[in-house]
């Protein structure tokens, strides 16, 4: 006996979801339309629409969206929090809907005020941005036992990984003090690790330099520097 699905099928979930913060603090989403149905039947990606729901407030921010991208205007005066978005593919007649696919979390909203501190006593991975710049699969992660962020290393490639704070409100004309504790693992105490810090108004993609001002140290213990935003009116920055 041979069986086959006849007619339009329920779409599979969207794939390839990306979420990024735009320069003006909004959430930019993009995704790839499904090309198959859950029963192996026919779907028409060109006629699909998309329903986008923002979490955690469960607000539908877009319905009958035809493009495979969307920008959500986030309230810049609200306290910062982690946002996620669920995306559902809907057939042209509105009768069949995919299971929702959910983005990673992204911290958006009003920048945090100075003074700012982070004890790392809880997982900050949704609030901080982690960039595995050399894409070797080894990068920053939270260590509950140490109460710190740790960086895995590869035997084959130099580390190039960045841990970005949430947005911080900085003003031109002031100097800000940055300090943090750093140490090597117990089995690496005889090795010297190079740690860099920088500040700026955008997120680097593949290469930090010439992004902002770089501050380099090669020692364990508490590391500190002064950061003078060099443009008047610098309002929003990140530290990495």
PDB file of C-alpha atoms in Angstrom:
ATOM      1  CA  UNK A   1       0.000   0.000   0.000  1.00  0.00           C
ATOM      2  CA  UNK A   2       1.306   3.422  -0.966  1.00  0.00           C
ATOM      3  CA  UNK A   3       0.000   6.557   0.718  1.00  0.00           C
ATOM      4  CA  UNK A   4       0.692  10.206  -0.035  1.00  0.00           C
ATOM      5  CA  UNK A   5      -0.480  13.543   1.296  1.00  0.00           C
ATOM      6  CA  UNK A   6      -2.787  15.249  -1.198  1.00  0.00           C
ATOM      7  CA  UNK A   7      -3.285  19.016  -1.172  1.00  0.00           C
ATOM      8  CA  UNK A   8      -1.614  21.768   0.759  1.00  0.00           C
ATOM      9  CA  UNK A   9       0.229  20.651   3.868  1.00  0.00           C
ATOM     10  CA  UNK A  10       0.896  22.305   7.228  1.00  0.00           C
ATOM     11  CA  UNK A  11       4.267  24.085   6.922  1.00  0.00           C
ATOM     12  CA  UNK A  12       7.258  22.991   8.923  1.00  0.00           C
ATOM     13  CA  UNK A  13       8.676  25.704  11.243  1.00  0.00           C
ATOM     14  CA  UNK A  14      10.840  28.459   9.787  1.00  0.00           C
ATOM     15  CA  UNK A  15      14.609  27.931   9.975  1.00  0.00           C
ATOM     16  CA  UNK A  16      17.761  30.022   9.978  1.00  0.00           C
ATOM     17  CA  UNK A  17      16.409  32.543  12.479  1.00  0.00           C
ATOM     18  CA  UNK A  18      18.673  35.481  13.265  1.00  0.00           C
ATOM     19  CA  UNK A  19      18.083  38.251  15.787  1.00  0.00           C
ATOM     20  CA  UNK A  20      20.255  41.351  16.156  1.00  0.00           C
ATOM     21  CA  UNK A  21      20.108  44.720  17.824  1.00  0.00           C
ATOM     22  CA  UNK A  22      19.947  47.609  15.351  1.00  0.00           C
ATOM     23  CA  UNK A  23      21.971  50.790  15.778  1.00  0.00           C
ATOM     24  CA  UNK A  24      18.883  52.548  17.167  1.00  0.00           C
ATOM     25  CA  UNK A  25      18.153  49.835  19.733  1.00  0.00           C
ATOM     26  CA  UNK A  26      15.434  47.822  17.993  1.00  0.00           C
ATOM     27  CA  UNK A  27      15.206  44.089  17.291  1.00  0.00           C
ATOM     28  CA  UNK A  28      15.934  42.969  13.729  1.00  0.00           C
ATOM     29  CA  UNK A  29      14.706  39.471  12.787  1.00  0.00           C
ATOM     30  CA  UNK A  30      15.255  37.377   9.690  1.00  0.00           C
ATOM     31  CA  UNK A  31      14.483  33.763   8.804  1.00  0.00           C
ATOM     32  CA  UNK A  32      14.160  31.225   5.989  1.00  0.00           C
ATOM     33  CA  UNK A  33      10.725  30.104   4.801  1.00  0.00           C
ATOM     34  CA  UNK A  34       9.825  26.409   5.085  1.00  0.00           C
ATOM     35  CA  UNK A  35       9.760  24.496   1.816  1.00  0.00           C
ATOM     36  CA  UNK A  36       8.207  21.272   3.101  1.00  0.00           C
ATOM     37  CA  UNK A  37       5.115  20.239   5.000  1.00  0.00           C
ATOM     38  CA  UNK A  38       4.909  18.165   8.165  1.00  0.00           C
ATOM     39  CA  UNK A  39       3.451  15.258   6.170  1.00  0.00           C
ATOM     40  CA  UNK A  40       5.810  15.608   3.239  1.00  0.00           C
ATOM     41  CA  UNK A  41       3.130  17.400   1.235  1.00  0.00           C
ATOM     42  CA  UNK A  42       2.994  20.581  -0.815  1.00  0.00           C
ATOM     43  CA  UNK A  43       3.604  24.049   0.592  1.00  0.00           C
ATOM     44  CA  UNK A  44       4.001  27.356  -1.248  1.00  0.00           C
ATOM     45  CA  UNK A  45       6.693  29.523   0.411  1.00  0.00           C
ATOM     46  CA  UNK A  46       5.928  32.458  -1.904  1.00  0.00           C
ATOM     47  CA  UNK A  47       2.370  32.819  -0.600  1.00  0.00           C
ATOM     48  CA  UNK A  48       3.047  32.281   3.109  1.00  0.00           C
ATOM     49  CA  UNK A  49       2.590  34.955   5.720  1.00  0.00           C
ATOM     50  CA  UNK A  50       4.098  35.103   9.172  1.00  0.00           C
ATOM     51  CA  UNK A  51       2.786  35.834  12.643  1.00  0.00           C
ATOM     52  CA  UNK A  52       5.398  37.221  15.034  1.00  0.00           C
ATOM     53  CA  UNK A  53       4.859  37.281  18.782  1.00  0.00           C
ATOM     54  CA  UNK A  54       7.144  39.074  21.208  1.00  0.00           C
ATOM     55  CA  UNK A  55       8.054  37.454  24.518  1.00  0.00           C
ATOM     56  CA  UNK A  56       7.796  37.756  27.467  1.00  0.00           C
ATOM     57  CA  UNK A  57       4.763  40.043  27.037  1.00  0.00           C
ATOM     58  CA  UNK A  58       3.176  37.675  24.465  1.00  0.00           C
ATOM     59  CA  UNK A  59       2.279  40.583  22.217  1.00  0.00           C
ATOM     60  CA  UNK A  60       1.606  39.888  18.542  1.00  0.00           C
ATOM     61  CA  UNK A  61       3.789  42.513  16.867  1.00  0.00           C
ATOM     62  CA  UNK A  62       3.132  41.485  13.267  1.00  0.00           C
ATOM     63  CA  UNK A  63       0.472  39.496  11.423  1.00  0.00           C
ATOM     64  CA  UNK A  64       0.206  38.585   7.752  1.00  0.00           C
ATOM     65  CA  UNK A  65       3.826  39.565   7.255  1.00  0.00           C
ATOM     66  CA  UNK A  66       4.942  38.512   3.769  1.00  0.00           C
ATOM     67  CA  UNK A  67       8.680  39.319   3.918  1.00  0.00           C
ATOM     68  CA  UNK A  68      11.212  37.053   5.636  1.00  0.00           C
ATOM     69  CA  UNK A  69      12.426  39.848   7.900  1.00  0.00           C
ATOM     70  CA  UNK A  70      10.973  42.180  10.482  1.00  0.00           C
ATOM     71  CA  UNK A  71      12.124  44.980  12.787  1.00  0.00           C
ATOM     72  CA  UNK A  72      10.347  45.501  16.097  1.00  0.00           C
ATOM     73  CA  UNK A  73      10.413  49.009  17.549  1.00  0.00           C
ATOM     74  CA  UNK A  74      11.238  48.396  21.205  1.00  0.00           C
ATOM     75  CA  UNK A  75      10.380  50.975  23.863  1.00  0.00           C
ATOM     76  CA  UNK A  76      13.720  52.680  24.512  1.00  0.00           C
ATOM     77  CA  UNK A  77      12.439  54.249  27.752  1.00  0.00           C
ATOM     78  CA  UNK A  78      11.548  50.917  29.395  1.00  0.00           C
ATOM     79  CA  UNK A  79      14.018  49.161  31.679  1.00  0.00           C
ATOM     80  CA  UNK A  80      16.244  46.736  29.816  1.00  0.00           C
ATOM     81  CA  UNK A  81      15.114  43.130  29.621  1.00  0.00           C
ATOM     82  CA  UNK A  82      15.606  40.009  27.504  1.00  0.00           C
ATOM     83  CA  UNK A  83      13.253  39.747  24.521  1.00  0.00           C
ATOM     84  CA  UNK A  84      12.518  36.716  22.374  1.00  0.00           C
ATOM     85  CA  UNK A  85      10.257  36.333  19.357  1.00  0.00           C
ATOM     86  CA  UNK A  86       8.255  33.380  18.095  1.00  0.00           C
ATOM     87  CA  UNK A  87       7.579  33.116  14.370  1.00  0.00           C
ATOM     88  CA  UNK A  88       4.790  31.052  12.800  1.00  0.00           C
ATOM     89  CA  UNK A  89       4.421  30.372   9.082  1.00  0.00           C
ATOM     90  CA  UNK A  90       0.802  30.557   7.876  1.00  0.00           C
ATOM     91  CA  UNK A  91      -0.652  29.350   4.584  1.00  0.00           C
ATOM     92  CA  UNK A  92      -2.266  31.905   2.269  1.00  0.00           C
ATOM     93  CA  UNK A  93      -5.811  30.943   3.313  1.00  0.00           C
ATOM     94  CA  UNK A  94      -4.882  31.236   6.996  1.00  0.00           C
ATOM     95  CA  UNK A  95      -6.060  27.703   7.760  1.00  0.00           C
ATOM     96  CA  UNK A  96      -2.720  25.973   8.330  1.00  0.00           C
ATOM     97  CA  UNK A  97      -0.038  27.230  10.683  1.00  0.00           C
ATOM     98  CA  UNK A  98       3.407  25.892  11.536  1.00  0.00           C
ATOM     99  CA  UNK A  99       4.683  25.234  15.017  1.00  0.00           C
ATOM    100  CA  UNK A 100       6.355  28.400  16.374  1.00  0.00           C
ATOM    101  CA  UNK A 101      10.110  28.793  16.065  1.00  0.00           C
ATOM    102  CA  UNK A 102      11.656  30.976  18.763  1.00  0.00           C
ATOM    103  CA  UNK A 103      14.668  33.268  18.528  1.00  0.00           C
ATOM    104  CA  UNK A 104      17.505  33.447  20.982  1.00  0.00           C
ATOM    105  CA  UNK A 105      17.181  36.052  23.732  1.00  0.00           C
ATOM    106  CA  UNK A 106      18.298  39.643  23.129  1.00  0.00           C
ATOM    107  CA  UNK A 107      18.694  42.301  25.827  1.00  0.00           C
ATOM    108  CA  UNK A 108      16.977  45.533  24.746  1.00  0.00           C
ATOM    109  CA  UNK A 109      15.539  48.688  26.246  1.00  0.00           C
ATOM    110  CA  UNK A 110      16.901  51.584  28.243  1.00  0.00           C
ATOM    111  CA  UNK A 111      20.682  51.421  28.752  1.00  0.00           C
ATOM    112  CA  UNK A 112      21.889  50.542  32.235  1.00  0.00           C
ATOM    113  CA  UNK A 113      23.032  53.471  34.324  1.00  0.00           C
ATOM    114  CA  UNK A 114      26.476  54.056  35.806  1.00  0.00           C
ATOM    115  CA  UNK A 115      27.668  52.854  38.301  1.00  0.00           C
ATOM    116  CA  UNK A 116      27.263  49.350  36.889  1.00  0.00           C
ATOM    117  CA  UNK A 117      28.508  46.073  38.356  1.00  0.00           C
ATOM    118  CA  UNK A 118      28.070  42.371  37.651  1.00  0.00           C
ATOM    119  CA  UNK A 119      28.808  39.648  40.215  1.00  0.00           C
ATOM    120  CA  UNK A 120      28.141  36.731  37.798  1.00  0.00           C
ATOM    121  CA  UNK A 121      26.304  34.885  40.568  1.00  0.00           C
ATOM    122  CA  UNK A 122      23.602  33.966  38.029  1.00  0.00           C
ATOM    123  CA  UNK A 123      23.855  33.081  34.350  1.00  0.00           C
ATOM    124  CA  UNK A 124      24.159  36.412  32.477  1.00  0.00           C
ATOM    125  CA  UNK A 125      24.308  34.887  28.993  1.00  0.00           C
ATOM    126  CA  UNK A 126      21.000  36.386  27.853  1.00  0.00           C
ATOM    127  CA  UNK A 127      21.917  39.852  29.094  1.00  0.00           C
ATOM    128  CA  UNK A 128      25.478  39.804  27.778  1.00  0.00           C
ATOM    129  CA  UNK A 129      26.417  39.312  24.126  1.00  0.00           C
ATOM    130  CA  UNK A 130      28.917  36.541  23.373  1.00  0.00           C
ATOM    131  CA  UNK A 131      30.869  36.662  20.109  1.00  0.00           C
ATOM    132  CA  UNK A 132      32.930  33.682  18.956  1.00  0.00           C
ATOM    133  CA  UNK A 133      34.818  35.869  16.492  1.00  0.00           C
ATOM    134  CA  UNK A 134      37.046  33.136  15.059  1.00  0.00           C
ATOM    135  CA  UNK A 135      34.119  30.683  14.960  1.00  0.00           C
ATOM    136  CA  UNK A 136      36.106  27.790  16.406  1.00  0.00           C
ATOM    137  CA  UNK A 137      33.325  26.688  18.753  1.00  0.00           C
ATOM    138  CA  UNK A 138      35.280  27.663  21.883  1.00  0.00           C
ATOM    139  CA  UNK A 139      34.037  30.795  23.591  1.00  0.00           C
ATOM    140  CA  UNK A 140      32.716  32.387  26.792  1.00  0.00           C
ATOM    141  CA  UNK A 141      30.356  30.500  29.102  1.00  0.00           C
ATOM    142  CA  UNK A 142      29.110  30.914  32.636  1.00  0.00           C
ATOM    143  CA  UNK A 143      30.710  28.830  35.379  1.00  0.00           C
ATOM    144  CA  UNK A 144      28.278  28.379  38.254  1.00  0.00           C
ATOM    145  CA  UNK A 145      30.937  26.871  40.517  1.00  0.00           C
ATOM    146  CA  UNK A 146      33.341  29.771  40.047  1.00  0.00           C
ATOM    147  CA  UNK A 147      30.675  32.476  39.866  1.00  0.00           C
ATOM    148  CA  UNK A 148      32.408  33.832  36.786  1.00  0.00           C
ATOM    149  CA  UNK A 149      32.517  33.795  33.016  1.00  0.00           C
ATOM    150  CA  UNK A 150      35.151  31.443  31.649  1.00  0.00           C
ATOM    151  CA  UNK A 151      36.609  31.033  28.190  1.00  0.00           C
ATOM    152  CA  UNK A 152      37.240  27.583  26.763  1.00  0.00           C
ATOM    153  CA  UNK A 153      40.348  27.331  24.646  1.00  0.00           C
ATOM    154  CA  UNK A 154      41.408  25.406  21.581  1.00  0.00           C
ATOM    155  CA  UNK A 155      44.756  23.656  21.212  1.00  0.00           C
ATOM    156  CA  UNK A 156      44.839  24.667  17.563  1.00  0.00           C
ATOM    157  CA  UNK A 157      43.722  28.312  17.294  1.00  0.00           C
ATOM    158  CA  UNK A 158      44.301  31.487  19.270  1.00  0.00           C
ATOM    159  CA  UNK A 159      41.271  32.683  21.183  1.00  0.00           C
ATOM    160  CA  UNK A 160      39.313  35.565  19.674  1.00  0.00           C
ATOM    161  CA  UNK A 161      36.181  35.794  21.774  1.00  0.00           C
ATOM    162  CA  UNK A 162      34.325  38.779  23.157  1.00  0.00           C
ATOM    163  CA  UNK A 163      31.956  39.202  26.075  1.00  0.00           C
ATOM    164  CA  UNK A 164      29.917  42.377  25.686  1.00  0.00           C
ATOM    165  CA  UNK A 165      28.135  44.064  28.560  1.00  0.00           C
ATOM    166  CA  UNK A 166      24.570  45.266  28.171  1.00  0.00           C
ATOM    167  CA  UNK A 167      24.229  48.801  26.874  1.00  0.00           C
ATOM    168  CA  UNK A 168      25.599  51.352  29.320  1.00  0.00           C
ATOM    169  CA  UNK A 169      24.815  55.055  29.383  1.00  0.00           C
ATOM    170  CA  UNK A 170      28.042  57.057  29.078  1.00  0.00           C
ATOM    171  CA  UNK A 171      28.383  60.814  28.656  1.00  0.00           C
ATOM    172  CA  UNK A 172      31.116  62.652  26.802  1.00  0.00           C
ATOM    173  CA  UNK A 173      33.361  64.797  28.995  1.00  0.00           C
ATOM    174  CA  UNK A 174      33.504  62.260  31.823  1.00  0.00           C
ATOM    175  CA  UNK A 175      36.080  59.562  32.577  1.00  0.00           C
ATOM    176  CA  UNK A 176      34.809  56.167  33.707  1.00  0.00           C
ATOM    177  CA  UNK A 177      36.709  53.571  35.725  1.00  0.00           C
ATOM    178  CA  UNK A 178      36.532  49.966  34.541  1.00  0.00           C
ATOM    179  CA  UNK A 179      37.862  47.102  36.657  1.00  0.00           C
ATOM    180  CA  UNK A 180      37.427  43.339  36.689  1.00  0.00           C
ATOM    181  CA  UNK A 181      39.040  40.276  38.225  1.00  0.00           C
ATOM    182  CA  UNK A 182      40.835  37.805  35.972  1.00  0.00           C
ATOM    183  CA  UNK A 183      42.722  34.587  36.578  1.00  0.00           C
ATOM    184  CA  UNK A 184      43.926  31.468  34.770  1.00  0.00           C
ATOM    185  CA  UNK A 185      42.652  27.997  35.567  1.00  0.00           C
ATOM    186  CA  UNK A 186      44.604  26.084  38.201  1.00  0.00           C
ATOM    187  CA  UNK A 187      46.250  23.875  35.566  1.00  0.00           C
ATOM    188  CA  UNK A 188      47.285  26.919  33.517  1.00  0.00           C
ATOM    189  CA  UNK A 189      48.949  29.063  36.184  1.00  0.00           C
ATOM    190  CA  UNK A 190      52.286  28.897  34.351  1.00  0.00           C
ATOM    191  CA  UNK A 191      50.768  30.396  31.211  1.00  0.00           C
ATOM    192  CA  UNK A 192      50.318  34.081  30.381  1.00  0.00           C
ATOM    193  CA  UNK A 193      46.963  34.968  28.876  1.00  0.00           C
ATOM    194  CA  UNK A 194      46.368  38.247  27.082  1.00  0.00           C
ATOM    195  CA  UNK A 195      43.138  40.009  28.015  1.00  0.00           C
ATOM    196  CA  UNK A 196      41.845  43.026  26.116  1.00  0.00           C
ATOM    197  CA  UNK A 197      39.025  45.441  26.855  1.00  0.00           C
ATOM    198  CA  UNK A 198      37.445  48.108  24.679  1.00  0.00           C
ATOM    199  CA  UNK A 199      34.466  50.408  24.502  1.00  0.00           C
ATOM    200  CA  UNK A 200      32.369  51.752  21.662  1.00  0.00           C
ATOM    201  CA  UNK A 201      28.900  52.384  20.319  1.00  0.00           C
ATOM    202  CA  UNK A 202      28.428  49.331  18.106  1.00  0.00           C
ATOM    203  CA  UNK A 203      29.025  45.606  18.256  1.00  0.00           C
ATOM    204  CA  UNK A 204      32.073  44.295  16.379  1.00  0.00           C
ATOM    205  CA  UNK A 205      31.437  41.432  14.005  1.00  0.00           C
ATOM    206  CA  UNK A 206      34.644  39.569  13.127  1.00  0.00           C
ATOM    207  CA  UNK A 207      37.457  41.819  14.275  1.00  0.00           C
ATOM    208  CA  UNK A 208      37.629  44.137  17.264  1.00  0.00           C
ATOM    209  CA  UNK A 209      40.249  46.539  15.951  1.00  0.00           C
ATOM    210  CA  UNK A 210      40.075  49.398  15.100  1.00  0.00           C
ATOM    211  CA  UNK A 211      36.955  49.379  17.275  1.00  0.00           C
ATOM    212  CA  UNK A 212      36.912  51.901  20.093  1.00  0.00           C
ATOM    213  CA  UNK A 213      39.949  52.029  22.352  1.00  0.00           C
ATOM    214  CA  UNK A 214      41.757  48.814  23.282  1.00  0.00           C
ATOM    215  CA  UNK A 215      43.179  48.237  26.757  1.00  0.00           C
ATOM    216  CA  UNK A 216      45.532  45.276  27.158  1.00  0.00           C
ATOM    217  CA  UNK A 217      46.821  43.459  30.238  1.00  0.00           C
ATOM    218  CA  UNK A 218      48.874  40.333  30.827  1.00  0.00           C
ATOM    219  CA  UNK A 219      48.418  39.502  34.491  1.00  0.00           C
ATOM    220  CA  UNK A 220      46.116  37.833  36.987  1.00  0.00           C
ATOM    221  CA  UNK A 221      44.320  39.820  39.650  1.00  0.00           C
ATOM    222  CA  UNK A 222      42.215  42.951  39.414  1.00  0.00           C
ATOM    223  CA  UNK A 223      42.656  44.853  36.171  1.00  0.00           C
ATOM    224  CA  UNK A 224      41.573  48.453  35.818  1.00  0.00           C
ATOM    225  CA  UNK A 225      41.665  51.384  33.414  1.00  0.00           C
ATOM    226  CA  UNK A 226      39.981  54.722  32.875  1.00  0.00           C
ATOM    227  CA  UNK A 227      37.707  55.139  29.877  1.00  0.00           C
ATOM    228  CA  UNK A 228      37.202  58.703  28.612  1.00  0.00           C
ATOM    229  CA  UNK A 229      34.523  58.783  25.874  1.00  0.00           C
ATOM    230  CA  UNK A 230      36.221  61.007  23.316  1.00  0.00           C
ATOM    231  CA  UNK A 231      33.140  62.445  21.679  1.00  0.00           C
ATOM    232  CA  UNK A 232      30.819  64.877  23.355  1.00  0.00           C
ATOM    233  CA  UNK A 233      27.330  63.516  23.736  1.00  0.00           C
ATOM    234  CA  UNK A 234      28.367  59.843  23.560  1.00  0.00           C
ATOM    235  CA  UNK A 235      25.234  58.410  25.095  1.00  0.00           C
ATOM    236  CA  UNK A 236      25.295  54.680  24.686  1.00  0.00           C
ATOM    237  CA  UNK A 237      28.255  52.340  24.831  1.00  0.00           C
ATOM    238  CA  UNK A 238      29.233  48.743  25.379  1.00  0.00           C
ATOM    239  CA  UNK A 239      32.285  47.403  27.108  1.00  0.00           C
ATOM    240  CA  UNK A 240      33.920  44.206  25.902  1.00  0.00           C
TER     241      UNK A 240
END
